[in-house]
PDB file of C-alpha atoms and ligand atoms in Angstrom:
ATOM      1  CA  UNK A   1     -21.430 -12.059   9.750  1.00 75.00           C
ATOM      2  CA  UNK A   2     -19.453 -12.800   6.623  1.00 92.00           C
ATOM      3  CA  UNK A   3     -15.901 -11.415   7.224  1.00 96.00           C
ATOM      4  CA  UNK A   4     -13.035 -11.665   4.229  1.00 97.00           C
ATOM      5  CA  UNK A   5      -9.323 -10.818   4.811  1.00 98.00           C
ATOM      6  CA  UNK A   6      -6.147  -9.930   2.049  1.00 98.00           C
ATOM      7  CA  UNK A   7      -2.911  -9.947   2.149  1.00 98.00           C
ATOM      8  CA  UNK A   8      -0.501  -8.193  -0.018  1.00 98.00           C
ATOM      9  CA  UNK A   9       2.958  -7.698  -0.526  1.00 98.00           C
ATOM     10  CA  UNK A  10       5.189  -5.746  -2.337  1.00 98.00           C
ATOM     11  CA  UNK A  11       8.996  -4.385  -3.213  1.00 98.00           C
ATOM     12  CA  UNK A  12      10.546  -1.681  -4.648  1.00 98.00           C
ATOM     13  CA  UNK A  13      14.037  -0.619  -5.406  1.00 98.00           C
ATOM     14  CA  UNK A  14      15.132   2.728  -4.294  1.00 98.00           C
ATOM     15  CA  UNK A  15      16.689   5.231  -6.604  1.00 97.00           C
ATOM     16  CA  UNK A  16      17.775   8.842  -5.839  1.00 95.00           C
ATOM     17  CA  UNK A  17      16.103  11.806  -6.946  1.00 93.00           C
ATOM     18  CA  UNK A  18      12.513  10.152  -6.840  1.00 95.00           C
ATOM     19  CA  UNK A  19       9.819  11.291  -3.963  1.00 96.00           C
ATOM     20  CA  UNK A  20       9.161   8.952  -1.597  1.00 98.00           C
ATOM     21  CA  UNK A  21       5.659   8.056  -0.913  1.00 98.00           C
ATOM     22  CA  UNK A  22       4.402   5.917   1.709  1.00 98.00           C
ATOM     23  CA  UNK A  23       0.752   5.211   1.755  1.00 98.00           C
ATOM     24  CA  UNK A  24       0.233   8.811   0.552  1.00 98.00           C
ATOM     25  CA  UNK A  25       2.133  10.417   2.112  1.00 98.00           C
ATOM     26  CA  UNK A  26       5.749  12.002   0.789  1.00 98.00           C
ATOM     27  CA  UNK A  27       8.276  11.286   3.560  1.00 97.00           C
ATOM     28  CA  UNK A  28      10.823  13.782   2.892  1.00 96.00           C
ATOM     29  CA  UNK A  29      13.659  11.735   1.734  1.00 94.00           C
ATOM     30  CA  UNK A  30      16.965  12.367  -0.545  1.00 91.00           C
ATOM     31  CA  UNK A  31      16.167   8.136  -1.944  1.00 96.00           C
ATOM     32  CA  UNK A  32      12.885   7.410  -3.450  1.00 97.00           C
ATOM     33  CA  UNK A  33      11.482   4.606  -4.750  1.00 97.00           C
ATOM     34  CA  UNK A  34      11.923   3.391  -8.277  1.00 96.00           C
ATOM     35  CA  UNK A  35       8.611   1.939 -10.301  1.00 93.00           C
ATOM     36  CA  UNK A  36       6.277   3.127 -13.473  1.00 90.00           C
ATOM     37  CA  UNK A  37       4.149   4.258 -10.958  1.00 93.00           C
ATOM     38  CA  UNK A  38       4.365   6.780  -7.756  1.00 95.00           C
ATOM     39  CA  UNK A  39       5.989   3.371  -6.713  1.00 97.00           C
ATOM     40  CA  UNK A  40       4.464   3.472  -3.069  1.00 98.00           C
ATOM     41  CA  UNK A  41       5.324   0.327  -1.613  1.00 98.00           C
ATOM     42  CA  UNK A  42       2.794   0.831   1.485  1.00 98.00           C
ATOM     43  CA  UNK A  43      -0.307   1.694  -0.975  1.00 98.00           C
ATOM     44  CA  UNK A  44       0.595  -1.418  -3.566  1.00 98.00           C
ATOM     45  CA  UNK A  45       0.483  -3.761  -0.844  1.00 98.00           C
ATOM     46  CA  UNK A  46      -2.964  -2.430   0.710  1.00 98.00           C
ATOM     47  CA  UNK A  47      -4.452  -2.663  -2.977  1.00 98.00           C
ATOM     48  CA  UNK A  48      -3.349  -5.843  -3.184  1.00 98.00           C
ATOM     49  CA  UNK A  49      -4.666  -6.764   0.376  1.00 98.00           C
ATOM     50  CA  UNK A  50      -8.298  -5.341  -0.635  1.00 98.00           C
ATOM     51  CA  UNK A  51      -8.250  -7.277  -3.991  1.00 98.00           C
ATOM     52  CA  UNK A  52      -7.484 -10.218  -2.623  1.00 98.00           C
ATOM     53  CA  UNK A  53     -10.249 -10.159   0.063  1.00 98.00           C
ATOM     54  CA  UNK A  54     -12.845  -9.034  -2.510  1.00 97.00           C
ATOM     55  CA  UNK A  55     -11.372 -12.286  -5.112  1.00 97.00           C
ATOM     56  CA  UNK A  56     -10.043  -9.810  -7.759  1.00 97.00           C
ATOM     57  CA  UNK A  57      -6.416 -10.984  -8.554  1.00 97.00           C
ATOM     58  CA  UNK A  58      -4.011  -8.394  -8.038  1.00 97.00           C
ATOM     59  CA  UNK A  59      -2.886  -4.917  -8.652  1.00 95.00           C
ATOM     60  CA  UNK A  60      -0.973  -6.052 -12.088  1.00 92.00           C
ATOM     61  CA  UNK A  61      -4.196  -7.291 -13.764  1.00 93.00           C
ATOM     62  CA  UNK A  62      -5.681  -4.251 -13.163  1.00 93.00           C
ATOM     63  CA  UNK A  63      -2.974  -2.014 -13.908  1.00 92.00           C
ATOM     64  CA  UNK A  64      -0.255  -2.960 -16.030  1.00 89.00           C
ATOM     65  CA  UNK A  65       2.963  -1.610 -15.890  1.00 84.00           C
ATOM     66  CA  UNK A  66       3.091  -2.075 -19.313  1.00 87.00           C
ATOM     67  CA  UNK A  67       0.562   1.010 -19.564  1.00 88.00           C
ATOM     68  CA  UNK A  68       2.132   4.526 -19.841  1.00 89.00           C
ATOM     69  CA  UNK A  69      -1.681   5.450 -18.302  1.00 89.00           C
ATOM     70  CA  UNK A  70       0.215   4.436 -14.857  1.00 87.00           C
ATOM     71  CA  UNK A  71       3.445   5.934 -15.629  1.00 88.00           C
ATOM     72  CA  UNK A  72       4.261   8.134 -12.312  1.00 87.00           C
ATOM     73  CA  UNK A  73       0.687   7.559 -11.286  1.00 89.00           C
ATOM     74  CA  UNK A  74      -0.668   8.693  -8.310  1.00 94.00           C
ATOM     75  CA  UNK A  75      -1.462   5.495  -6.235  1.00 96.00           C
ATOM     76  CA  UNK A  76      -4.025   6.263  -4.899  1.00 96.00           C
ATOM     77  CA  UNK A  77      -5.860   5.862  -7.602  1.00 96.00           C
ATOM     78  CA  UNK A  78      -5.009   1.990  -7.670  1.00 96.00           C
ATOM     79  CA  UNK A  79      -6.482   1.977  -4.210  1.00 98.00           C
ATOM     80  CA  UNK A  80      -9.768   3.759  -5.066  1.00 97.00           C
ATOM     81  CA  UNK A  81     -10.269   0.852  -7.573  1.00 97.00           C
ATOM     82  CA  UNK A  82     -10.252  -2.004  -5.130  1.00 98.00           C
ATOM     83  CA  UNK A  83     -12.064  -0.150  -3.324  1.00 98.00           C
ATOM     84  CA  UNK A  84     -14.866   0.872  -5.451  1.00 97.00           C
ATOM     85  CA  UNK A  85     -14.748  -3.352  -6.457  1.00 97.00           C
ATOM     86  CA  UNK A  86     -15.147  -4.522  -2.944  1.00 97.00           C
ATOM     87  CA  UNK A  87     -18.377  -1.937  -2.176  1.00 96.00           C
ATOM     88  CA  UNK A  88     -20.149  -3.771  -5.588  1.00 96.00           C
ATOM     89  CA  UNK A  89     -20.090  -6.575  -4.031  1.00 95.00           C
ATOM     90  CA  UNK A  90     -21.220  -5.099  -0.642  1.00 95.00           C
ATOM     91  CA  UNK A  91     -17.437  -5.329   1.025  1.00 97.00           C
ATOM     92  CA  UNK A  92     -17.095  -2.321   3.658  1.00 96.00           C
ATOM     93  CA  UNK A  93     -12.880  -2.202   5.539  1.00 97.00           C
ATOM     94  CA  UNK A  94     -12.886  -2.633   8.467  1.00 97.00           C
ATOM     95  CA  UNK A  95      -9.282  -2.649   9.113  1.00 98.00           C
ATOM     96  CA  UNK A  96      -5.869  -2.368   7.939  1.00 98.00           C
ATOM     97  CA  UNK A  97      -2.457  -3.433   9.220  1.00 98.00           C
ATOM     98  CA  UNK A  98       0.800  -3.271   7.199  1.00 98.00           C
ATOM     99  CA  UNK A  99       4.604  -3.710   8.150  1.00 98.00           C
ATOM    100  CA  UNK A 100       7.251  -1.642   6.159  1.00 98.00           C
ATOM    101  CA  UNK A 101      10.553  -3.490   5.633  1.00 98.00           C
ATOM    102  CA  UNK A 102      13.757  -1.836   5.368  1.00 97.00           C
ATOM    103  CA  UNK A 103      16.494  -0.167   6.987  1.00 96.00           C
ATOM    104  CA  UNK A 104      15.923   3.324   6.367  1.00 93.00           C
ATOM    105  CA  UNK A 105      14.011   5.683   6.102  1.00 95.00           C
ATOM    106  CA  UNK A 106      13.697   5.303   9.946  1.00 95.00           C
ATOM    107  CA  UNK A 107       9.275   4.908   9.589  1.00 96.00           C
ATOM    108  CA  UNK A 108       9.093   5.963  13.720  1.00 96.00           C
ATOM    109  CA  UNK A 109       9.107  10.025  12.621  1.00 97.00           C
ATOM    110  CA  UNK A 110       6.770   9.369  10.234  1.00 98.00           C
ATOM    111  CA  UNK A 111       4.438   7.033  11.592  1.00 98.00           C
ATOM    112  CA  UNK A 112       1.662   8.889  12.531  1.00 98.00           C
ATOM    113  CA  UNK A 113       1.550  11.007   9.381  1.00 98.00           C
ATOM    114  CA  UNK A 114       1.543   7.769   7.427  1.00 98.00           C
ATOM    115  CA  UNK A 115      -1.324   5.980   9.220  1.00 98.00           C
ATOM    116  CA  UNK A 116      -3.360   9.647   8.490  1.00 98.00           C
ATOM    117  CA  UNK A 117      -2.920   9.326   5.308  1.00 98.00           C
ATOM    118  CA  UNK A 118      -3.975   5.980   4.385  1.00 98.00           C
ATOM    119  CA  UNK A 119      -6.767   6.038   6.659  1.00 98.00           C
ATOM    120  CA  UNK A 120      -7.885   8.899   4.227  1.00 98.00           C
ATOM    121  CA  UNK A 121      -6.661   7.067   1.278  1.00 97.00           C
ATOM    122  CA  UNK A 122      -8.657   4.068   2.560  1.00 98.00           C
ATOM    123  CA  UNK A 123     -11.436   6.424   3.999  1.00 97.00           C
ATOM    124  CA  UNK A 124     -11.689   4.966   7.069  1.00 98.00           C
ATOM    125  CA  UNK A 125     -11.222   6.312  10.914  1.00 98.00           C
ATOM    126  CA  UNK A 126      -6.796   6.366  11.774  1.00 98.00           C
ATOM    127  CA  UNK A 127      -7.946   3.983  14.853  1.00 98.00           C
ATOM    128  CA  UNK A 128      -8.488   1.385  12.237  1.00 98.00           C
ATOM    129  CA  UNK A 129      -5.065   1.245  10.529  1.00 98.00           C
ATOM    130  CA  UNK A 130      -2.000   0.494  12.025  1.00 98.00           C
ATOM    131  CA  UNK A 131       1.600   1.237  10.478  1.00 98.00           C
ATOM    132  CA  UNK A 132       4.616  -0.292  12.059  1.00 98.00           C
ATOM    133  CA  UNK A 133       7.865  -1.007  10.583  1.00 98.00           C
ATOM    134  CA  UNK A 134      10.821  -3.773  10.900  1.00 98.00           C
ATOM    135  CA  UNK A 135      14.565  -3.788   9.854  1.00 97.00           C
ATOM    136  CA  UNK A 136      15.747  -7.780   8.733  1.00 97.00           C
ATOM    137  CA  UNK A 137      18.556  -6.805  11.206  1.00 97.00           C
ATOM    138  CA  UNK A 138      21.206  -5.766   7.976  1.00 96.00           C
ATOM    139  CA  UNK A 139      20.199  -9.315   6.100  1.00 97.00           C
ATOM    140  CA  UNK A 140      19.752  -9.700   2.800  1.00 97.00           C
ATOM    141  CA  UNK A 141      18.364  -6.705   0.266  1.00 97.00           C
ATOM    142  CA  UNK A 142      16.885  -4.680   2.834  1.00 96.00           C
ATOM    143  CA  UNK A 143      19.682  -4.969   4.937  1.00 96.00           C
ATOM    144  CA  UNK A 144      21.710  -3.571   2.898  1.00 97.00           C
ATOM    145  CA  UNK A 145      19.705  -0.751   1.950  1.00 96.00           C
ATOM    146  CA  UNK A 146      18.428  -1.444  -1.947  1.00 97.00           C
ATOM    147  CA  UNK A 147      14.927  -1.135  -1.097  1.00 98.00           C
ATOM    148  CA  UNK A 148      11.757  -1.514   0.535  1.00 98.00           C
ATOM    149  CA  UNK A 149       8.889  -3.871   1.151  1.00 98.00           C
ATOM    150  CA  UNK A 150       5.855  -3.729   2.643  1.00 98.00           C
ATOM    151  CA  UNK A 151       3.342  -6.555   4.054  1.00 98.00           C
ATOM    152  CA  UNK A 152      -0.592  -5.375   4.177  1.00 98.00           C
ATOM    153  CA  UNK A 153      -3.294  -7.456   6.032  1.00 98.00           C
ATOM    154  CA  UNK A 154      -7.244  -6.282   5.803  1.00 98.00           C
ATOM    155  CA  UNK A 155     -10.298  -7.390   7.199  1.00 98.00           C
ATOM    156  CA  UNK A 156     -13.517  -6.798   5.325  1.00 98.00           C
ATOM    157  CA  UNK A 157     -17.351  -7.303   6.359  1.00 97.00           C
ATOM    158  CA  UNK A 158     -20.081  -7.472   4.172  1.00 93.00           C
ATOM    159  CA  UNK A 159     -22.649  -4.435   5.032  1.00 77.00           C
ATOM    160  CA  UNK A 160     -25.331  -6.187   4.641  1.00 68.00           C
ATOM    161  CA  UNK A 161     -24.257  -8.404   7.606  1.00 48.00           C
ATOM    162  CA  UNK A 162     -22.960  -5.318   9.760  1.00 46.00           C
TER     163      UNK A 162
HETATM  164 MG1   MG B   1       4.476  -2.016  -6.572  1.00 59.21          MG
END
């Protein structure tokens, strides 16, 4: 069976009076996230994941912030690209794990509603994503609040092979 996995990663700076999306969904939060886009840290990350297991650089080449197309874009959108790349050349998901860095919003609340969402997003079953989150303990940028980050892992099997 011929299997491919991504990674991605990805930051963004929060600023107040933005919504705060995370994979989709709008955690109700006073801080948002700063970016051209929607800015949604956890959906970024998974586009970047999928491109890089289907070979197709990253989320920048495809959508330049430089663009005002993308200006407060919905990122999902992003996401259905990779997506749509990876089923040309035959590439089904077959799961997705990501890790949201920062200190607040606490992600525990929220988890659930997250995961929902990107499975949708991702259009695959909830069982097959996972959404967990980490402080860095009050180190560095997170620690002190400035932002988030998010890590993304996927797996992806060609359906031919399945
Ligand atoms: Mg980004």
């Amino acid at each position: 069976m011929m299997i491919r996995v991504g990674q991605g990663f990805d930051v963004h700076r929060f600023r107040a009076g933005r919504p705060l999306y995370l994979g989709g969904y709008e955690v109700p939060s006073a801080v948002g996230l700063d970016g051209h886009s929607d800015a949604d840290v956890v959906l970024h990350a998974v586009t970047d994941a999928v491109l890089g297991a289907v070979g197709e650089g990253d989320i920048g080449l495809h959508f330049p912030p430089s663009d005002p197309r993308w200006r407060d874009a919905d990122s999902t959108v992003f996401l259905r690209h990779a997506l749509e790349l990876a089923a040309r050349k035959d590439l089904a998901l077959s799961n997705c794990d990501v890790t949201v860095v920062g200190e607040r919003p606490k992600i525990n609340p929220h988890r659930d509603a997250i995961r929902d969402a990107l499975a949708e997003a991702l259009a695959i079953p909830s069982d097959c994503v996972n959404v967990k989150a980490t402080t860095t303990e009050g180190l560095g940028w997170t620690g002190r609040g400035e932002g988030l980050a998010c890590l993304a892992i996927v797996l992806m099997t060609c359906r031919e092979t399945e």
